PDB file of C-alpha atoms in Angstrom:
ATOM      1  CA  MET A   1       8.431  50.601 -11.254  1.00  0.00           C
ATOM      2  CA  LYS A   2       5.588  48.093 -10.869  1.00  0.00           C
ATOM      3  CA  ASN A   3       4.697  48.482 -14.527  1.00  0.00           C
ATOM      4  CA  LEU A   4       8.295  47.759 -15.569  1.00  0.00           C
ATOM      5  CA  LYS A   5       8.400  44.541 -13.503  1.00  0.00           C
ATOM      6  CA  PHE A   6       5.035  43.449 -14.855  1.00  0.00           C
ATOM      7  CA  PHE A   7       6.088  44.213 -18.447  1.00  0.00           C
ATOM      8  CA  THR A   8       9.346  42.277 -17.987  1.00  0.00           C
ATOM      9  CA  LEU A   9       7.484  39.286 -16.586  1.00  0.00           C
ATOM     10  CA  LEU A  10       4.940  39.442 -19.397  1.00  0.00           C
ATOM     11  CA  ALA A  11       7.670  39.684 -22.056  1.00  0.00           C
ATOM     12  CA  PHE A  12       9.543  36.739 -20.528  1.00  0.00           C
ATOM     13  CA  ALA A  13       6.373  34.618 -20.470  1.00  0.00           C
ATOM     14  CA  ALA A  14       5.640  35.544 -24.092  1.00  0.00           C
ATOM     15  CA  LEU A  15       9.138  34.456 -25.110  1.00  0.00           C
ATOM     16  CA  LEU A  16       8.688  31.105 -23.391  1.00  0.00           C
ATOM     17  CA  PHE A  17       5.390  30.383 -25.098  1.00  0.00           C
ATOM     18  CA  ALA A  18       6.589  31.600 -28.485  1.00  0.00           C
ATOM     19  CA  ALA A  19       9.627  29.308 -28.523  1.00  0.00           C
ATOM     20  CA  PRO A  20       9.180  26.499 -31.049  1.00  0.00           C
ATOM     21  CA  LYS A  21       8.985  22.938 -29.844  1.00  0.00           C
ATOM     22  CA  ALA A  22      12.157  20.988 -30.490  1.00  0.00           C
ATOM     23  CA  HIS A  23      12.013  17.249 -30.932  1.00  0.00           C
ATOM     24  CA  ALA A  24      15.160  15.200 -30.614  1.00  0.00           C
ATOM     25  CA  VAL A  25      13.664  12.082 -32.169  1.00  0.00           C
ATOM     26  CA  MET A  26      13.524  11.818 -35.930  1.00  0.00           C
ATOM     27  CA  ALA A  27      11.518   9.167 -37.733  1.00  0.00           C
ATOM     28  CA  LEU A  28      13.604   7.344 -40.324  1.00  0.00           C
ATOM     29  CA  ASP A  29      12.592   4.781 -42.880  1.00  0.00           C
ATOM     30  CA  ALA A  30      13.552   1.207 -42.089  1.00  0.00           C
ATOM     31  CA  ASP A  31      15.269   0.876 -45.492  1.00  0.00           C
ATOM     32  CA  VAL A  32      17.572   3.817 -44.855  1.00  0.00           C
ATOM     33  CA  VAL A  33      18.834   2.768 -41.430  1.00  0.00           C
ATOM     34  CA  VAL A  34      21.812   0.428 -41.623  1.00  0.00           C
ATOM     35  CA  VAL A  35      23.336  -0.842 -38.403  1.00  0.00           C
ATOM     36  CA  GLU A  36      26.829  -2.225 -38.485  1.00  0.00           C
ATOM     37  CA  GLU A  37      28.092  -4.186 -35.516  1.00  0.00           C
ATOM     38  CA  ASP A  38      31.681  -4.819 -34.714  1.00  0.00           C
ATOM     39  CA  ALA A  39      32.190  -8.398 -33.532  1.00  0.00           C
ATOM     40  CA  ALA A  40      35.022  -7.437 -31.138  1.00  0.00           C
ATOM     41  CA  THR A  41      32.895  -4.769 -29.467  1.00  0.00           C
ATOM     42  CA  THR A  42      29.982  -7.174 -29.064  1.00  0.00           C
ATOM     43  CA  VAL A  43      32.226  -9.750 -27.370  1.00  0.00           C
ATOM     44  CA  THR A  44      33.717  -7.094 -25.069  1.00  0.00           C
ATOM     45  CA  LEU A  45      30.285  -5.884 -24.021  1.00  0.00           C
ATOM     46  CA  THR A  46      29.182  -9.435 -23.398  1.00  0.00           C
ATOM     47  CA  LYS A  47      32.231 -10.136 -21.238  1.00  0.00           C
ATOM     48  CA  LYS A  48      31.615  -6.951 -19.258  1.00  0.00           C
ATOM     49  CA  GLN A  49      28.007  -7.909 -18.769  1.00  0.00           C
ATOM     50  CA  GLU A  50      28.995 -11.405 -17.648  1.00  0.00           C
ATOM     51  CA  ARG A  51      31.415  -9.955 -15.073  1.00  0.00           C
ATOM     52  CA  LYS A  52      28.762  -7.582 -13.753  1.00  0.00           C
ATOM     53  CA  LEU A  53      26.268 -10.434 -13.596  1.00  0.00           C
ATOM     54  CA  ALA A  54      28.751 -12.611 -11.694  1.00  0.00           C
ATOM     55  CA  LYS A  55      29.379  -9.763  -9.207  1.00  0.00           C
ATOM     56  CA  MET A  56      25.648  -9.262  -8.720  1.00  0.00           C
ATOM     57  CA  GLU A  57      25.138 -12.984  -8.124  1.00  0.00           C
ATOM     58  CA  LYS A  58      27.910 -12.976  -5.497  1.00  0.00           C
ATOM     59  CA  ARG A  59      26.339  -9.976  -3.778  1.00  0.00           C
ATOM     60  CA  MET A  60      22.921 -11.626  -3.809  1.00  0.00           C
ATOM     61  CA  ALA A  61      24.394 -14.837  -2.351  1.00  0.00           C
ATOM     62  CA  LYS A  62      26.085 -12.859   0.456  1.00  0.00           C
ATOM     63  CA  MET A  63      22.878 -10.961   1.120  1.00  0.00           C
ATOM     64  CA  GLU A  64      20.874 -14.189   1.299  1.00  0.00           C
ATOM     65  CA  GLN A  65      23.434 -15.650   3.719  1.00  0.00           C
ATOM     66  CA  ARG A  66      23.131 -12.607   5.980  1.00  0.00           C
ATOM     67  CA  LEU A  67      19.350 -12.797   5.905  1.00  0.00           C
ATOM     68  CA  ALA A  68      19.448 -16.562   6.532  1.00  0.00           C
ATOM     69  CA  LYS A  69      21.281 -15.881   9.804  1.00  0.00           C
ATOM     70  CA  ASP A  70      18.276 -13.847  10.953  1.00  0.00           C
ATOM     71  CA  GLY A  71      15.846 -16.503   9.711  1.00  0.00           C
ATOM     72  CA  LYS A  72      14.521 -14.321   6.910  1.00  0.00           C
ATOM     73  CA  THR A  73      14.434 -14.793   3.161  1.00  0.00           C
ATOM     74  CA  MET A  74      14.572 -12.377   0.242  1.00  0.00           C
ATOM     75  CA  GLN A  75      10.845 -12.839  -0.420  1.00  0.00           C
ATOM     76  CA  ASP A  76       9.770 -11.592   2.997  1.00  0.00           C
ATOM     77  CA  VAL A  77       6.955  -9.346   1.754  1.00  0.00           C
ATOM     78  CA  ASP A  78       3.967 -10.762   3.609  1.00  0.00           C
ATOM     79  CA  PHE A  79       0.537  -9.282   2.981  1.00  0.00           C
ATOM     80  CA  ASN A  80      -1.170 -11.955   5.097  1.00  0.00           C
ATOM     81  CA  ASP A  81       0.210 -10.595   8.363  1.00  0.00           C
ATOM     82  CA  PRO A  82      -2.114  -7.768   9.472  1.00  0.00           C
ATOM     83  CA  VAL A  83       0.730  -5.675  10.940  1.00  0.00           C
ATOM     84  CA  LYS A  84       3.414  -6.160   8.280  1.00  0.00           C
ATOM     85  CA  LYS A  85       0.865  -5.523   5.548  1.00  0.00           C
ATOM     86  CA  TRP A  86       0.612  -1.865   6.552  1.00  0.00           C
ATOM     87  CA  MET A  87       4.405  -1.535   6.733  1.00  0.00           C
ATOM     88  CA  TRP A  88       4.707  -2.691   3.127  1.00  0.00           C
ATOM     89  CA  PHE A  89       1.863  -0.387   2.052  1.00  0.00           C
ATOM     90  CA  TRP A  90       3.805   2.455   3.674  1.00  0.00           C
ATOM     91  CA  ILE A  91       7.071   1.563   1.919  1.00  0.00           C
ATOM     92  CA  PHE A  92       5.487   0.981  -1.479  1.00  0.00           C
ATOM     93  CA  GLY A  93       3.299   4.092  -1.187  1.00  0.00           C
ATOM     94  CA  TRP A  94       6.202   6.396  -0.441  1.00  0.00           C
ATOM     95  CA  ALA A  95       8.394   4.758  -3.105  1.00  0.00           C
ATOM     96  CA  ALA A  96       5.654   5.080  -5.726  1.00  0.00           C
ATOM     97  CA  GLY A  97       5.017   8.699  -4.740  1.00  0.00           C
ATOM     98  CA  ILE A  98       8.675   9.625  -5.091  1.00  0.00           C
ATOM     99  CA  VAL A  99       9.095   7.789  -8.395  1.00  0.00           C
ATOM    100  CA  ILE A 100       5.930   9.249  -9.925  1.00  0.00           C
ATOM    101  CA  TYR A 101       6.869  12.763  -8.818  1.00  0.00           C
ATOM    102  CA  ILE A 102      10.367  12.380 -10.339  1.00  0.00           C
ATOM    103  CA  ILE A 103       8.797  11.183 -13.598  1.00  0.00           C
ATOM    104  CA  GLY A 104       6.566  14.269 -13.550  1.00  0.00           C
ATOM    105  CA  ILE A 105       9.590  16.540 -13.078  1.00  0.00           C
ATOM    106  CA  ALA A 106      11.348  14.749 -15.943  1.00  0.00           C
ATOM    107  CA  ALA A 107       8.277  15.228 -18.145  1.00  0.00           C
ATOM    108  CA  ILE A 108       8.197  18.974 -17.569  1.00  0.00           C
ATOM    109  CA  THR A 109      11.962  19.313 -17.983  1.00  0.00           C
ATOM    110  CA  GLY A 110      12.026  17.236 -21.158  1.00  0.00           C
ATOM    111  CA  SER A 111       9.256  19.245 -22.762  1.00  0.00           C
ATOM    112  CA  ALA A 112      11.179  22.530 -22.438  1.00  0.00           C
ATOM    113  CA  PHE A 113       8.281  24.277 -20.650  1.00  0.00           C
ATOM    114  CA  THR A 114       5.974  24.138 -23.664  1.00  0.00           C
ATOM    115  CA  GLY A 115       3.577  21.286 -23.083  1.00  0.00           C
ATOM    116  CA  GLY A 116       4.483  19.343 -19.982  1.00  0.00           C
ATOM    117  CA  PHE A 117       2.561  21.314 -17.383  1.00  0.00           C
ATOM    118  CA  GLY A 118      -0.574  19.188 -17.786  1.00  0.00           C
ATOM    119  CA  ILE A 119       1.376  15.956 -17.508  1.00  0.00           C
ATOM    120  CA  TRP A 120       3.309  17.338 -14.542  1.00  0.00           C
ATOM    121  CA  ALA A 121       0.115  18.360 -12.777  1.00  0.00           C
ATOM    122  CA  ILE A 122      -1.455  14.937 -13.212  1.00  0.00           C
ATOM    123  CA  LEU A 123       1.686  13.069 -12.154  1.00  0.00           C
ATOM    124  CA  SER A 124       2.350  15.352  -9.188  1.00  0.00           C
ATOM    125  CA  ILE A 125      -1.208  14.874  -7.907  1.00  0.00           C
ATOM    126  CA  LEU A 126      -0.903  11.113  -8.395  1.00  0.00           C
ATOM    127  CA  GLY A 127       2.473  11.113  -6.629  1.00  0.00           C
ATOM    128  CA  TYR A 128       1.030  13.168  -3.787  1.00  0.00           C
ATOM    129  CA  LEU A 129      -1.858  10.712  -3.391  1.00  0.00           C
ATOM    130  CA  CYS A 130       0.568   7.762  -3.303  1.00  0.00           C
ATOM    131  CA  TRP A 131       2.656   9.564  -0.703  1.00  0.00           C
ATOM    132  CA  LEU A 132      -0.475  10.379   1.298  1.00  0.00           C
ATOM    133  CA  PHE A 133      -1.567   6.730   1.185  1.00  0.00           C
ATOM    134  CA  GLY A 134       1.902   5.708   2.371  1.00  0.00           C
ATOM    135  CA  SER A 135       1.758   8.222   5.224  1.00  0.00           C
ATOM    136  CA  ILE A 136      -1.649   7.001   6.363  1.00  0.00           C
ATOM    137  CA  SER A 137      -0.350   3.431   6.147  1.00  0.00           C
ATOM    138  CA  LEU A 138       2.616   4.445   8.312  1.00  0.00           C
ATOM    139  CA  ILE A 139       0.293   5.808  10.973  1.00  0.00           C
ATOM    140  CA  ILE A 140      -1.865   2.668  10.885  1.00  0.00           C
ATOM    141  CA  TRP A 141       1.242   0.480  11.045  1.00  0.00           C
ATOM    142  CA  LEU A 142       2.572   2.376  14.084  1.00  0.00           C
ATOM    143  CA  ILE A 143      -0.784   2.098  15.827  1.00  0.00           C
ATOM    144  CA  LYS A 144      -1.019  -1.645  15.158  1.00  0.00           C
ATOM    145  CA  MET A 145       2.638  -2.212  16.025  1.00  0.00           C
ATOM    146  CA  PHE A 146       2.434  -0.623  19.486  1.00  0.00           C
ATOM    147  CA  SER A 147      -1.073  -1.685  20.455  1.00  0.00           C
TER     148      SER A 147
END
């Protein structure tokens, strides 16, 4: 029974490594590619983008008003303050760790298990180190905050 499981695992691994690499991107000559734009579509997209931009500006104005009530501004990242500095290191460290790890997962998924393991290993280690730095910064921030 053990030999059958081992043989099945070995056959499955061989099938994964023997699968050809598929590339979704094709290189085309610049002379061959002709792009036609529809003027009505371009105007519609521009109007949609303008509406979204107007909504975002309204949201930002409301957010700035709320922060102004507390006496804060949007650019409140302060690395000169010895306590807040560690809080921002914590936030940025964890955010960078999560983003880098997600990029590593996307790299291994996009490569269809044929060549992304090296990239994934490097990015996962880098993401782990960013997360570790953020965790250490959190501990330092808590110590400085309550001492």
